[in-house]
PDB file of C-alpha atoms in Angstrom:
ATOM      1  CA  MET A1176      43.619 -77.284   7.549  1.00  0.00           C
ATOM      2  CA  ASN A1177      46.729 -75.370   6.489  1.00  0.00           C
ATOM      3  CA  LEU A1178      47.953 -73.241   3.661  1.00  0.00           C
ATOM      4  CA  GLU A1179      49.921 -76.131   2.086  1.00  0.00           C
ATOM      5  CA  GLN A1180      46.689 -78.048   1.762  1.00  0.00           C
ATOM      6  CA  ILE A1181      44.787 -75.085   0.347  1.00  0.00           C
ATOM      7  CA  SER A1182      47.534 -74.160  -2.160  1.00  0.00           C
ATOM      8  CA  THR A1183      47.810 -77.822  -3.314  1.00  0.00           C
ATOM      9  CA  PHE A1184      44.049 -78.019  -3.775  1.00  0.00           C
ATOM     10  CA  LEU A1185      44.137 -74.929  -5.961  1.00  0.00           C
ATOM     11  CA  ALA A1186      47.167 -76.233  -7.925  1.00  0.00           C
ATOM     12  CA  VAL A1187      45.342 -79.502  -8.734  1.00  0.00           C
ATOM     13  CA  TYR A1188      42.182 -77.718  -9.827  1.00  0.00           C
ATOM     14  CA  GLN A1189      44.051 -75.114 -11.904  1.00  0.00           C
ATOM     15  CA  SER A1190      46.329 -77.627 -13.627  1.00  0.00           C
ATOM     16  CA  GLY A1191      43.557 -80.162 -14.192  1.00  0.00           C
ATOM     17  CA  SER A1192      45.436 -83.222 -12.720  1.00  0.00           C
ATOM     18  CA  TYR A1193      47.385 -84.449  -9.749  1.00  0.00           C
ATOM     19  CA  LYS A1194      50.392 -85.235 -11.914  1.00  0.00           C
ATOM     20  CA  LYS A1195      50.704 -81.746 -13.395  1.00  0.00           C
ATOM     21  CA  ALA A1196      50.130 -80.171  -9.875  1.00  0.00           C
ATOM     22  CA  ALA A1197      52.975 -82.367  -8.543  1.00  0.00           C
ATOM     23  CA  GLU A1198      55.277 -81.178 -11.304  1.00  0.00           C
ATOM     24  CA  GLN A1199      54.429 -77.512 -10.708  1.00  0.00           C
ATOM     25  CA  LEU A1200      54.962 -77.917  -6.977  1.00  0.00           C
ATOM     26  CA  TYR A1201      58.088 -80.052  -7.331  1.00  0.00           C
ATOM     27  CA  LEU A1202      56.480 -82.626  -5.001  1.00  0.00           C
ATOM     28  CA  PRO A1203      55.882 -86.366  -5.290  1.00  0.00           C
ATOM     29  CA  GLN A1204      52.308 -87.093  -6.497  1.00  0.00           C
ATOM     30  CA  PRO A1205      51.534 -89.120  -3.391  1.00  0.00           C
ATOM     31  CA  THR A1206      52.292 -85.941  -1.321  1.00  0.00           C
ATOM     32  CA  VAL A1207      49.919 -83.889  -3.444  1.00  0.00           C
ATOM     33  CA  SER A1208      47.160 -86.572  -2.964  1.00  0.00           C
ATOM     34  CA  HIS A1209      47.767 -86.740   0.710  1.00  0.00           C
ATOM     35  CA  ARG A1210      47.424 -82.921   1.171  1.00  0.00           C
ATOM     36  CA  VAL A1211      44.118 -82.868  -0.708  1.00  0.00           C
ATOM     37  CA  ASN A1212      42.827 -85.908   1.150  1.00  0.00           C
ATOM     38  CA  GLN A1213      43.614 -84.355   4.459  1.00  0.00           C
ATOM     39  CA  LEU A1214      41.877 -81.109   3.482  1.00  0.00           C
ATOM     40  CA  GLU A1215      38.852 -83.065   2.468  1.00  0.00           C
ATOM     41  CA  LYS A1216      38.913 -85.051   5.640  1.00  0.00           C
ATOM     42  CA  GLU A1217      38.988 -81.869   7.737  1.00  0.00           C
ATOM     43  CA  LEU A1218      36.093 -80.386   5.784  1.00  0.00           C
ATOM     44  CA  GLY A1219      34.222 -83.653   5.811  1.00  0.00           C
ATOM     45  CA  LYS A1220      33.371 -83.407   2.130  1.00  0.00           C
ATOM     46  CA  SER A1221      35.024 -84.377  -1.193  1.00  0.00           C
ATOM     47  CA  LEU A1222      36.284 -81.405  -3.103  1.00  0.00           C
ATOM     48  CA  LEU A1223      37.657 -82.992  -6.332  1.00  0.00           C
ATOM     49  CA  ILE A1224      36.423 -85.755  -8.660  1.00  0.00           C
ATOM     50  CA  ARG A1225      39.110 -87.937 -10.379  1.00  0.00           C
ATOM     51  CA  GLY A1226      38.141 -89.259 -13.732  1.00  0.00           C
ATOM     52  CA  LYS A1227      39.188 -89.334 -17.394  1.00  0.00           C
ATOM     53  CA  GLY A1228      40.494 -86.016 -18.526  1.00  0.00           C
ATOM     54  CA  ARG A1229      40.635 -83.036 -16.156  1.00  0.00           C
ATOM     55  CA  VAL A1230      39.977 -83.252 -12.468  1.00  0.00           C
ATOM     56  CA  LYS A1231      36.623 -81.612 -11.690  1.00  0.00           C
ATOM     57  CA  LEU A1232      35.152 -79.877  -8.681  1.00  0.00           C
ATOM     58  CA  THR A1233      32.361 -81.369  -6.647  1.00  0.00           C
ATOM     59  CA  GLU A1234      29.504 -78.984  -5.567  1.00  0.00           C
ATOM     60  CA  GLU A1235      31.277 -78.654  -2.246  1.00  0.00           C
ATOM     61  CA  GLY A1236      34.536 -77.874  -4.096  1.00  0.00           C
ATOM     62  CA  LYS A1237      32.788 -75.195  -6.116  1.00  0.00           C
ATOM     63  CA  ALA A1238      31.565 -73.614  -2.941  1.00  0.00           C
ATOM     64  CA  PHE A1239      35.036 -73.776  -1.322  1.00  0.00           C
ATOM     65  CA  LEU A1240      37.038 -72.469  -4.326  1.00  0.00           C
ATOM     66  CA  PRO A1241      36.435 -68.665  -3.917  1.00  0.00           C
ATOM     67  CA  TYR A1242      37.373 -68.847  -0.325  1.00  0.00           C
ATOM     68  CA  ALA A1243      40.562 -70.784  -1.084  1.00  0.00           C
ATOM     69  CA  ARG A1244      41.457 -68.173  -3.697  1.00  0.00           C
ATOM     70  CA  ARG A1245      40.746 -65.359  -1.247  1.00  0.00           C
ATOM     71  CA  ILE A1246      42.987 -66.905   1.444  1.00  0.00           C
ATOM     72  CA  MET A1247      45.904 -67.353  -0.865  1.00  0.00           C
ATOM     73  CA  GLY A1248      45.378 -63.871  -2.373  1.00  0.00           C
ATOM     74  CA  THR A1249      45.470 -62.359   1.067  1.00  0.00           C
ATOM     75  CA  LEU A1250      48.665 -64.237   1.876  1.00  0.00           C
ATOM     76  CA  LYS A1251      50.172 -62.978  -1.342  1.00  0.00           C
ATOM     77  CA  GLU A1252      49.273 -59.308  -0.484  1.00  0.00           C
ATOM     78  CA  GLY A1253      50.843 -59.863   2.866  1.00  0.00           C
ATOM     79  CA  GLN A1254      54.017 -61.160   1.334  1.00  0.00           C
ATOM     80  CA  GLU A1255      54.060 -58.137  -1.038  1.00  0.00           C
ATOM     81  CA  ALA A1256      53.613 -55.751   1.965  1.00  0.00           C
ATOM     82  CA  VAL A1257      56.529 -57.346   3.791  1.00  0.00           C
ATOM     83  CA  GLU A1258      58.620 -56.901   0.561  1.00  0.00           C
ATOM     84  CA  ARG A1259      57.662 -53.283   0.239  1.00  0.00           C
ATOM     85  CA  VAL A1260      58.624 -52.603   3.842  1.00  0.00           C
ATOM     86  CA  SER A1261      62.052 -54.136   3.250  1.00  0.00           C
ATOM     87  CA  GLU A1262      62.270 -51.739   0.220  1.00  0.00           C
ATOM     88  CA  GLY A1263      61.487 -48.706   2.367  1.00  0.00           C
ATOM     89  CA  SER A1264      57.794 -48.528   1.422  1.00  0.00           C
ATOM     90  CA  THR A1265      54.834 -48.735   3.871  1.00  0.00           C
ATOM     91  CA  GLY A1266      52.134 -50.258   1.724  1.00  0.00           C
ATOM     92  CA  LYS A1267      48.975 -49.474  -0.202  1.00  0.00           C
ATOM     93  CA  LEU A1268      46.130 -47.270   0.773  1.00  0.00           C
ATOM     94  CA  SER A1269      42.702 -47.116  -0.925  1.00  0.00           C
ATOM     95  CA  ILE A1270      40.200 -44.278  -0.185  1.00  0.00           C
ATOM     96  CA  GLY A1271      36.619 -43.594  -1.270  1.00  0.00           C
ATOM     97  CA  CYS A1272      34.909 -40.161  -1.110  1.00  0.00           C
ATOM     98  CA  ASN A1273      32.649 -37.924  -3.106  1.00  0.00           C
ATOM     99  CA  ASN A1274      33.721 -35.834  -6.145  1.00  0.00           C
ATOM    100  CA  ALA A1275      33.886 -32.517  -4.377  1.00  0.00           C
ATOM    101  CA  PHE A1276      35.961 -33.764  -1.526  1.00  0.00           C
ATOM    102  CA  ALA A1277      38.343 -35.542  -3.910  1.00  0.00           C
ATOM    103  CA  ALA A1278      38.790 -32.587  -6.140  1.00  0.00           C
ATOM    104  CA  TYR A1279      38.835 -29.753  -3.556  1.00  0.00           C
ATOM    105  CA  ILE A1280      39.912 -30.908  -0.110  1.00  0.00           C
ATOM    106  CA  LEU A1281      41.756 -34.230  -0.555  1.00  0.00           C
ATOM    107  CA  PRO A1282      44.626 -32.891  -2.822  1.00  0.00           C
ATOM    108  CA  ASP A1283      46.091 -30.796  -0.123  1.00  0.00           C
ATOM    109  CA  VAL A1284      45.863 -33.600   2.423  1.00  0.00           C
ATOM    110  CA  MET A1285      47.451 -36.113  -0.068  1.00  0.00           C
ATOM    111  CA  ASP A1286      50.242 -33.713  -1.107  1.00  0.00           C
ATOM    112  CA  SER A1287      51.453 -33.460   2.481  1.00  0.00           C
ATOM    113  CA  PHE A1288      50.837 -37.107   3.246  1.00  0.00           C
ATOM    114  CA  ILE A1289      52.826 -38.278   0.187  1.00  0.00           C
ATOM    115  CA  GLY A1290      55.536 -35.911   1.219  1.00  0.00           C
ATOM    116  CA  ASP A1291      55.798 -37.547   4.601  1.00  0.00           C
ATOM    117  CA  TYR A1292      55.305 -41.119   3.191  1.00  0.00           C
ATOM    118  CA  PRO A1293      56.707 -41.016  -0.346  1.00  0.00           C
ATOM    119  CA  HIS A1294      56.587 -44.802  -0.916  1.00  0.00           C
ATOM    120  CA  VAL A1295      52.949 -45.284  -0.072  1.00  0.00           C
ATOM    121  CA  SER A1296      50.792 -46.189  -3.076  1.00  0.00           C
ATOM    122  CA  ILE A1297      47.311 -44.624  -2.961  1.00  0.00           C
ATOM    123  CA  LYS A1298      44.104 -45.192  -4.868  1.00  0.00           C
ATOM    124  CA  VAL A1299      41.263 -42.801  -4.616  1.00  0.00           C
ATOM    125  CA  TYR A1300      37.727 -43.860  -5.729  1.00  0.00           C
ATOM    126  CA  THR A1301      34.913 -41.242  -6.141  1.00  0.00           C
ATOM    127  CA  TYR A1302      31.259 -42.176  -5.669  1.00  0.00           C
ATOM    128  CA  PRO A1303      28.106 -40.400  -4.455  1.00  0.00           C
ATOM    129  CA  SER A1304      27.807 -40.375  -0.679  1.00  0.00           C
ATOM    130  CA  SER A1305      24.870 -42.833  -0.805  1.00  0.00           C
ATOM    131  CA  GLU A1306      27.249 -45.502  -2.434  1.00  0.00           C
ATOM    132  CA  LEU A1307      30.149 -45.166  -0.009  1.00  0.00           C
ATOM    133  CA  VAL A1308      28.731 -47.317   2.726  1.00  0.00           C
ATOM    134  CA  ARG A1309      27.830 -50.183   0.425  1.00  0.00           C
ATOM    135  CA  LEU A1310      31.260 -50.208  -1.166  1.00  0.00           C
ATOM    136  CA  MET A1311      32.940 -49.962   2.235  1.00  0.00           C
ATOM    137  CA  LYS A1312      31.119 -52.984   3.410  1.00  0.00           C
ATOM    138  CA  SER A1313      32.092 -54.907   0.175  1.00  0.00           C
ATOM    139  CA  GLN A1314      35.790 -54.059   0.846  1.00  0.00           C
ATOM    140  CA  HIS A1315      36.066 -52.009  -2.314  1.00  0.00           C
ATOM    141  CA  PHE A1316      38.410 -49.664  -0.399  1.00  0.00           C
ATOM    142  CA  GLN A1317      39.987 -49.403   3.039  1.00  0.00           C
ATOM    143  CA  LEU A1318      38.823 -45.951   4.170  1.00  0.00           C
ATOM    144  CA  GLY A1319      35.685 -43.953   3.311  1.00  0.00           C
ATOM    145  CA  ILE A1320      35.411 -40.195   3.739  1.00  0.00           C
ATOM    146  CA  THR A1321      31.864 -39.120   4.178  1.00  0.00           C
ATOM    147  CA  ARG A1322      29.748 -36.310   5.698  1.00  0.00           C
ATOM    148  CA  TYR A1323      27.221 -38.870   6.917  1.00  0.00           C
ATOM    149  CA  THR A1324      27.035 -41.838   9.170  1.00  0.00           C
ATOM    150  CA  SER A1325      24.833 -44.964   8.924  1.00  0.00           C
ATOM    151  CA  ASN A1326      23.512 -47.678  11.337  1.00  0.00           C
ATOM    152  CA  ASP A1327      25.322 -50.493   9.403  1.00  0.00           C
ATOM    153  CA  SER A1328      26.995 -52.883  11.768  1.00  0.00           C
ATOM    154  CA  GLY A1329      30.671 -53.505  11.167  1.00  0.00           C
ATOM    155  CA  LEU A1330      31.509 -49.912  10.265  1.00  0.00           C
ATOM    156  CA  ILE A1331      33.182 -47.354  12.551  1.00  0.00           C
ATOM    157  CA  TYR A1332      32.811 -43.601  11.832  1.00  0.00           C
ATOM    158  CA  ARG A1333      35.620 -41.407  13.231  1.00  0.00           C
ATOM    159  CA  PRO A1334      34.764 -37.601  13.217  1.00  0.00           C
ATOM    160  CA  VAL A1335      37.568 -35.486  11.793  1.00  0.00           C
ATOM    161  CA  LEU A1336      35.844 -32.207  11.224  1.00  0.00           C
ATOM    162  CA  SER A1337      32.851 -30.297  12.535  1.00  0.00           C
ATOM    163  CA  GLU A1338      31.732 -26.890  11.282  1.00  0.00           C
ATOM    164  CA  GLU A1339      28.593 -24.733  11.071  1.00  0.00           C
ATOM    165  CA  THR A1340      26.439 -24.258   8.026  1.00  0.00           C
ATOM    166  CA  MET A1341      27.132 -20.779   6.626  1.00  0.00           C
ATOM    167  CA  LEU A1342      25.731 -18.561   3.960  1.00  0.00           C
ATOM    168  CA  PHE A1343      27.848 -17.606   0.933  1.00  0.00           C
ATOM    169  CA  VAL A1344      27.251 -14.677  -1.376  1.00  0.00           C
ATOM    170  CA  SER A1345      28.993 -12.597  -3.971  1.00  0.00           C
ATOM    171  CA  PRO A1346      30.821  -9.368  -2.879  1.00  0.00           C
ATOM    172  CA  GLN A1347      28.157  -7.612  -4.954  1.00  0.00           C
ATOM    173  CA  HIS A1348      25.286  -9.057  -3.060  1.00  0.00           C
ATOM    174  CA  ARG A1349      23.208  -6.813  -0.764  1.00  0.00           C
ATOM    175  CA  PHE A1350      24.274  -8.929   2.254  1.00  0.00           C
ATOM    176  CA  ALA A1351      27.982  -8.612   1.489  1.00  0.00           C
ATOM    177  CA  ASN A1352      28.674  -5.880   4.085  1.00  0.00           C
ATOM    178  CA  ARG A1353      26.836  -7.661   6.900  1.00  0.00           C
ATOM    179  CA  ARG A1354      28.266 -10.244   9.377  1.00  0.00           C
ATOM    180  CA  SER A1355      25.047 -12.181   9.765  1.00  0.00           C
ATOM    181  CA  VAL A1356      21.582 -12.632   8.331  1.00  0.00           C
ATOM    182  CA  THR A1357      18.364 -14.193   9.439  1.00  0.00           C
ATOM    183  CA  LEU A1358      17.059 -17.358   7.903  1.00  0.00           C
ATOM    184  CA  GLU A1359      13.924 -15.581   6.721  1.00  0.00           C
ATOM    185  CA  GLU A1360      16.017 -13.062   4.857  1.00  0.00           C
ATOM    186  CA  ILE A1361      18.030 -15.880   3.207  1.00  0.00           C
ATOM    187  CA  LEU A1362      14.875 -17.674   2.023  1.00  0.00           C
ATOM    188  CA  CYS A1363      13.710 -14.596   0.124  1.00  0.00           C
ATOM    189  CA  GLU A1364      16.828 -14.809  -2.074  1.00  0.00           C
ATOM    190  CA  PRO A1365      17.361 -17.023  -5.203  1.00  0.00           C
ATOM    191  CA  MET A1366      18.692 -20.259  -3.717  1.00  0.00           C
ATOM    192  CA  LEU A1367      21.429 -22.355  -5.284  1.00  0.00           C
ATOM    193  CA  THR A1368      21.370 -25.909  -3.938  1.00  0.00           C
ATOM    194  CA  TYR A1369      22.131 -29.584  -4.502  1.00  0.00           C
ATOM    195  CA  PRO A1370      19.371 -31.810  -5.943  1.00  0.00           C
ATOM    196  CA  LYS A1371      16.852 -33.471  -3.787  1.00  0.00           C
ATOM    197  CA  GLU A1372      18.349 -36.977  -3.949  1.00  0.00           C
ATOM    198  CA  THR A1373      21.473 -35.781  -2.165  1.00  0.00           C
ATOM    199  CA  GLN A1374      21.822 -36.156   1.552  1.00  0.00           C
ATOM    200  CA  TYR A1375      22.955 -32.600   2.127  1.00  0.00           C
ATOM    201  CA  ARG A1376      19.845 -31.252   0.413  1.00  0.00           C
ATOM    202  CA  ASN A1377      17.681 -33.559   2.486  1.00  0.00           C
ATOM    203  CA  MET A1378      19.330 -32.154   5.649  1.00  0.00           C
ATOM    204  CA  ILE A1379      18.528 -28.542   4.524  1.00  0.00           C
ATOM    205  CA  ASP A1380      14.873 -29.466   3.542  1.00  0.00           C
ATOM    206  CA  VAL A1381      14.200 -31.387   6.751  1.00  0.00           C
ATOM    207  CA  THR A1382      15.514 -28.511   8.961  1.00  0.00           C
ATOM    208  CA  LEU A1383      13.471 -25.878   7.175  1.00  0.00           C
ATOM    209  CA  ALA A1384      10.325 -28.037   7.247  1.00  0.00           C
ATOM    210  CA  GLN A1385      10.753 -28.426  11.105  1.00  0.00           C
ATOM    211  CA  HIS A1386      10.479 -24.550  11.291  1.00  0.00           C
ATOM    212  CA  SER A1387       7.614 -24.406   8.747  1.00  0.00           C
ATOM    213  CA  LEU A1388       9.744 -22.649   6.230  1.00  0.00           C
ATOM    214  CA  THR A1389       9.857 -23.127   2.468  1.00  0.00           C
ATOM    215  CA  TYR A1390      11.934 -21.858  -0.467  1.00  0.00           C
ATOM    216  CA  ARG A1391      12.114 -22.150  -4.162  1.00  0.00           C
ATOM    217  CA  PRO A1392      15.569 -23.220  -5.638  1.00  0.00           C
ATOM    218  CA  LYS A1393      16.833 -21.147  -8.499  1.00  0.00           C
ATOM    219  CA  LEU A1394      19.401 -23.685  -9.513  1.00  0.00           C
ATOM    220  CA  GLU A1395      19.756 -27.375  -8.524  1.00  0.00           C
ATOM    221  CA  THR A1396      22.987 -29.295  -9.368  1.00  0.00           C
ATOM    222  CA  ASN A1397      25.422 -31.714  -7.771  1.00  0.00           C
ATOM    223  CA  ASN A1398      28.302 -29.898  -9.452  1.00  0.00           C
ATOM    224  CA  LEU A1399      29.942 -27.563  -7.009  1.00  0.00           C
ATOM    225  CA  LEU A1400      31.979 -25.826  -9.619  1.00  0.00           C
ATOM    226  CA  LEU A1401      28.722 -24.725 -11.354  1.00  0.00           C
ATOM    227  CA  ILE A1402      27.250 -23.507  -8.077  1.00  0.00           C
ATOM    228  CA  LYS A1403      30.317 -21.410  -7.444  1.00  0.00           C
ATOM    229  CA  HIS A1404      30.135 -19.989 -11.058  1.00  0.00           C
ATOM    230  CA  PHE A1405      26.598 -18.610 -10.342  1.00  0.00           C
ATOM    231  CA  LEU A1406      27.613 -17.435  -6.887  1.00  0.00           C
ATOM    232  CA  LEU A1407      30.423 -15.437  -8.397  1.00  0.00           C
ATOM    233  CA  ARG A1408      27.950 -13.933 -10.785  1.00  0.00           C
ATOM    234  CA  ASN A1409      25.667 -12.924  -7.928  1.00  0.00           C
ATOM    235  CA  ALA A1410      23.016 -15.149  -9.275  1.00  0.00           C
ATOM    236  CA  GLY A1411      21.938 -16.492  -5.881  1.00  0.00           C
ATOM    237  CA  VAL A1412      23.038 -17.587  -2.448  1.00  0.00           C
ATOM    238  CA  PHE A1413      24.352 -20.877  -1.103  1.00  0.00           C
ATOM    239  CA  LEU A1414      24.314 -22.736   2.200  1.00  0.00           C
ATOM    240  CA  SER A1415      27.339 -24.868   2.882  1.00  0.00           C
ATOM    241  CA  GLY A1416      30.119 -25.715   5.331  1.00  0.00           C
ATOM    242  CA  SER A1417      33.215 -23.567   5.191  1.00  0.00           C
ATOM    243  CA  SER A1418      35.704 -26.270   3.967  1.00  0.00           C
ATOM    244  CA  TYR A1419      34.426 -26.439   0.400  1.00  0.00           C
ATOM    245  CA  MET A1420      34.420 -22.568   0.085  1.00  0.00           C
ATOM    246  CA  SER A1421      37.645 -21.604   1.732  1.00  0.00           C
ATOM    247  CA  LYS A1422      39.597 -20.735  -1.324  1.00  0.00           C
ATOM    248  CA  GLU A1423      37.128 -18.189  -2.662  1.00  0.00           C
ATOM    249  CA  VAL A1424      36.507 -16.715   0.812  1.00  0.00           C
ATOM    250  CA  ASN A1425      40.261 -16.396   1.462  1.00  0.00           C
ATOM    251  CA  ASN A1426      40.564 -14.609  -1.920  1.00  0.00           C
ATOM    252  CA  ARG A1427      37.619 -12.415  -1.155  1.00  0.00           C
ATOM    253  CA  ASP A1428      35.827 -13.800  -4.196  1.00  0.00           C
ATOM    254  CA  LEU A1429      32.958 -14.804  -2.036  1.00  0.00           C
ATOM    255  CA  ILE A1430      31.665 -13.598   1.295  1.00  0.00           C
ATOM    256  CA  GLN A1431      30.886 -15.942   4.261  1.00  0.00           C
ATOM    257  CA  LEU A1432      28.099 -14.900   6.601  1.00  0.00           C
ATOM    258  CA  GLU A1433      26.709 -16.319   9.819  1.00  0.00           C
ATOM    259  CA  ILE A1434      23.064 -17.373  10.097  1.00  0.00           C
ATOM    260  CA  GLU A1435      21.334 -15.869  13.055  1.00  0.00           C
ATOM    261  CA  HIS A1436      19.843 -18.511  15.407  1.00  0.00           C
ATOM    262  CA  ASN A1437      21.240 -21.057  13.080  1.00  0.00           C
ATOM    263  CA  PRO A1438      18.922 -24.088  12.950  1.00  0.00           C
ATOM    264  CA  PHE A1439      21.050 -26.367  10.912  1.00  0.00           C
ATOM    265  CA  PRO A1440      22.999 -29.271  12.434  1.00  0.00           C
ATOM    266  CA  LEU A1441      26.778 -29.078  12.321  1.00  0.00           C
ATOM    267  CA  SER A1442      28.280 -30.088   9.025  1.00  0.00           C
ATOM    268  CA  LYS A1443      30.655 -32.995   9.748  1.00  0.00           C
ATOM    269  CA  VAL A1444      33.247 -35.082   7.993  1.00  0.00           C
ATOM    270  CA  PHE A1445      33.914 -38.661   9.063  1.00  0.00           C
ATOM    271  CA  VAL A1446      36.445 -41.277   8.117  1.00  0.00           C
ATOM    272  CA  ALA A1447      34.810 -44.665   7.936  1.00  0.00           C
ATOM    273  CA  TYR A1448      36.536 -48.044   8.335  1.00  0.00           C
ATOM    274  CA  ARG A1449      35.525 -51.602   8.835  1.00  0.00           C
ATOM    275  CA  GLU A1450      35.406 -52.774  12.505  1.00  0.00           C
ATOM    276  CA  ASN A1451      38.589 -54.459  13.628  1.00  0.00           C
ATOM    277  CA  GLU A1452      40.356 -53.635  10.327  1.00  0.00           C
ATOM    278  CA  LEU A1453      42.126 -50.299  11.187  1.00  0.00           C
ATOM    279  CA  HIS A1454      45.732 -51.092  10.222  1.00  0.00           C
ATOM    280  CA  SER A1455      48.831 -49.044  10.964  1.00  0.00           C
ATOM    281  CA  LEU A1456      48.814 -47.284   7.581  1.00  0.00           C
ATOM    282  CA  ASP A1457      45.198 -46.461   7.847  1.00  0.00           C
ATOM    283  CA  TYR A1458      45.742 -44.914  11.315  1.00  0.00           C
ATOM    284  CA  LEU A1459      48.620 -42.867  10.006  1.00  0.00           C
ATOM    285  CA  PHE A1460      46.513 -41.419   7.223  1.00  0.00           C
ATOM    286  CA  ILE A1461      43.576 -40.624   9.557  1.00  0.00           C
ATOM    287  CA  LYS A1462      45.809 -38.785  12.023  1.00  0.00           C
ATOM    288  CA  HIS A1463      47.439 -36.811   9.189  1.00  0.00           C
ATOM    289  CA  PHE A1464      43.935 -36.148   7.787  1.00  0.00           C
ATOM    290  CA  GLU A1465      42.787 -34.718  11.117  1.00  0.00           C
ATOM    291  CA  SER A1466      45.855 -32.532  11.438  1.00  0.00           C
ATOM    292  CA  ARG A1467      45.207 -31.041   7.930  1.00  0.00           C
ATOM    293  CA  LEU A1468      41.468 -30.639   8.151  1.00  0.00           C
ATOM    294  CA  ASN A1469      41.294 -27.496  10.236  1.00  0.00           C
ATOM    295  CA  PRO A1470      40.026 -24.125   8.866  1.00  0.00           C
ATOM    296  CA  ARG A1471      43.380 -22.435   9.025  1.00  0.00           C
ATOM    297  CA  SER A1472      45.243 -25.050   6.969  1.00  0.00           C
ATOM    298  CA  LEU A1473      42.490 -25.316   4.499  1.00  0.00           C
ATOM    299  CA  THR A1474      42.407 -21.650   3.923  1.00  0.00           C
ATOM    300  CA  GLU A1475      46.108 -21.268   3.639  1.00  0.00           C
ATOM    301  CA  THR A1476      46.789 -24.191   1.274  1.00  0.00           C
ATOM    302  CA  SER A1477      43.593 -24.995  -0.735  1.00  0.00           C
ATOM    303  CA  SER A1478      43.994 -22.179  -3.284  1.00  0.00           C
ATOM    304  CA  ARG A1479      45.742 -24.399  -5.728  1.00  0.00           C
ATOM    305  CA  CYS A1480      43.091 -27.229  -5.659  1.00  0.00           C
ATOM    306  CA  PRO A1481      40.547 -27.472  -8.522  1.00  0.00           C
ATOM    307  CA  ILE A1482      36.807 -28.029  -7.952  1.00  0.00           C
ATOM    308  CA  THR A1483      34.622 -30.345 -10.003  1.00  0.00           C
ATOM    309  CA  GLY A1484      31.522 -31.495  -8.158  1.00  0.00           C
ATOM    310  CA  ALA A1485      29.743 -32.769  -5.153  1.00  0.00           C
ATOM    311  CA  GLY A1486      28.280 -36.113  -4.284  1.00  0.00           C
TER     312      GLY A1486
END
């Protein structure tokens, strides 16, 4: 089985006849017939039915068709990649992440990455964290940026950031002049939090339940901008990793406090990719991503990034 046989099979099916396929391929018709016959011989099944009118697919041909198209499509993408390299480009990159990450943290990373690699084409898809794994496995994008891992085979998770869960309050809050607070004190305050269906909220709830602690949320939303709005108005307190809050902390719009005897697991960020499919461009982006995702660079450069929501 070779590419000539597969492309000829597709040409015959798409044109509807061996004669038209021969004309399109600038080949003698016997050559077209020979290639299809050899392909069918190697597969051990007939793929096409000759008859009056258009050539039709057998059931085996229908099963083989999407794979043939995928093979030729991948070959075309490879040819395009070679052409882009010859033109000074390094290819295409597709990334999936949640809304908050795309709106708040990713712009700074992408600004500097595009500055270093100006000919790279980038697509960014935003989905809830729960959807990222499924879409990664279906090859919807090359790299997934997520705060959580899964046990799905075929996916590799590379940690790029690890930070403690902190408490964030308004400068007008009664905790504002302190360096740390106890968990019991925090839970007496009005809590701003993500909805129950989010993985981050589940982490908070499970951790508190393990310590037989409860709380009553004042506001539940998956929109980080709305949470920050109420934080700035001193309407409650919020538990989060530092990365999403660095702009406001750096500008002294919000105060970051340590949690005494912090029971929460470290807040992490991972880049996920399919096993054995980490290509050179993917690796370049991951290394660049790691170099930008440190607290100092985020604090210094994220002030120009808008915030819309969290997944």
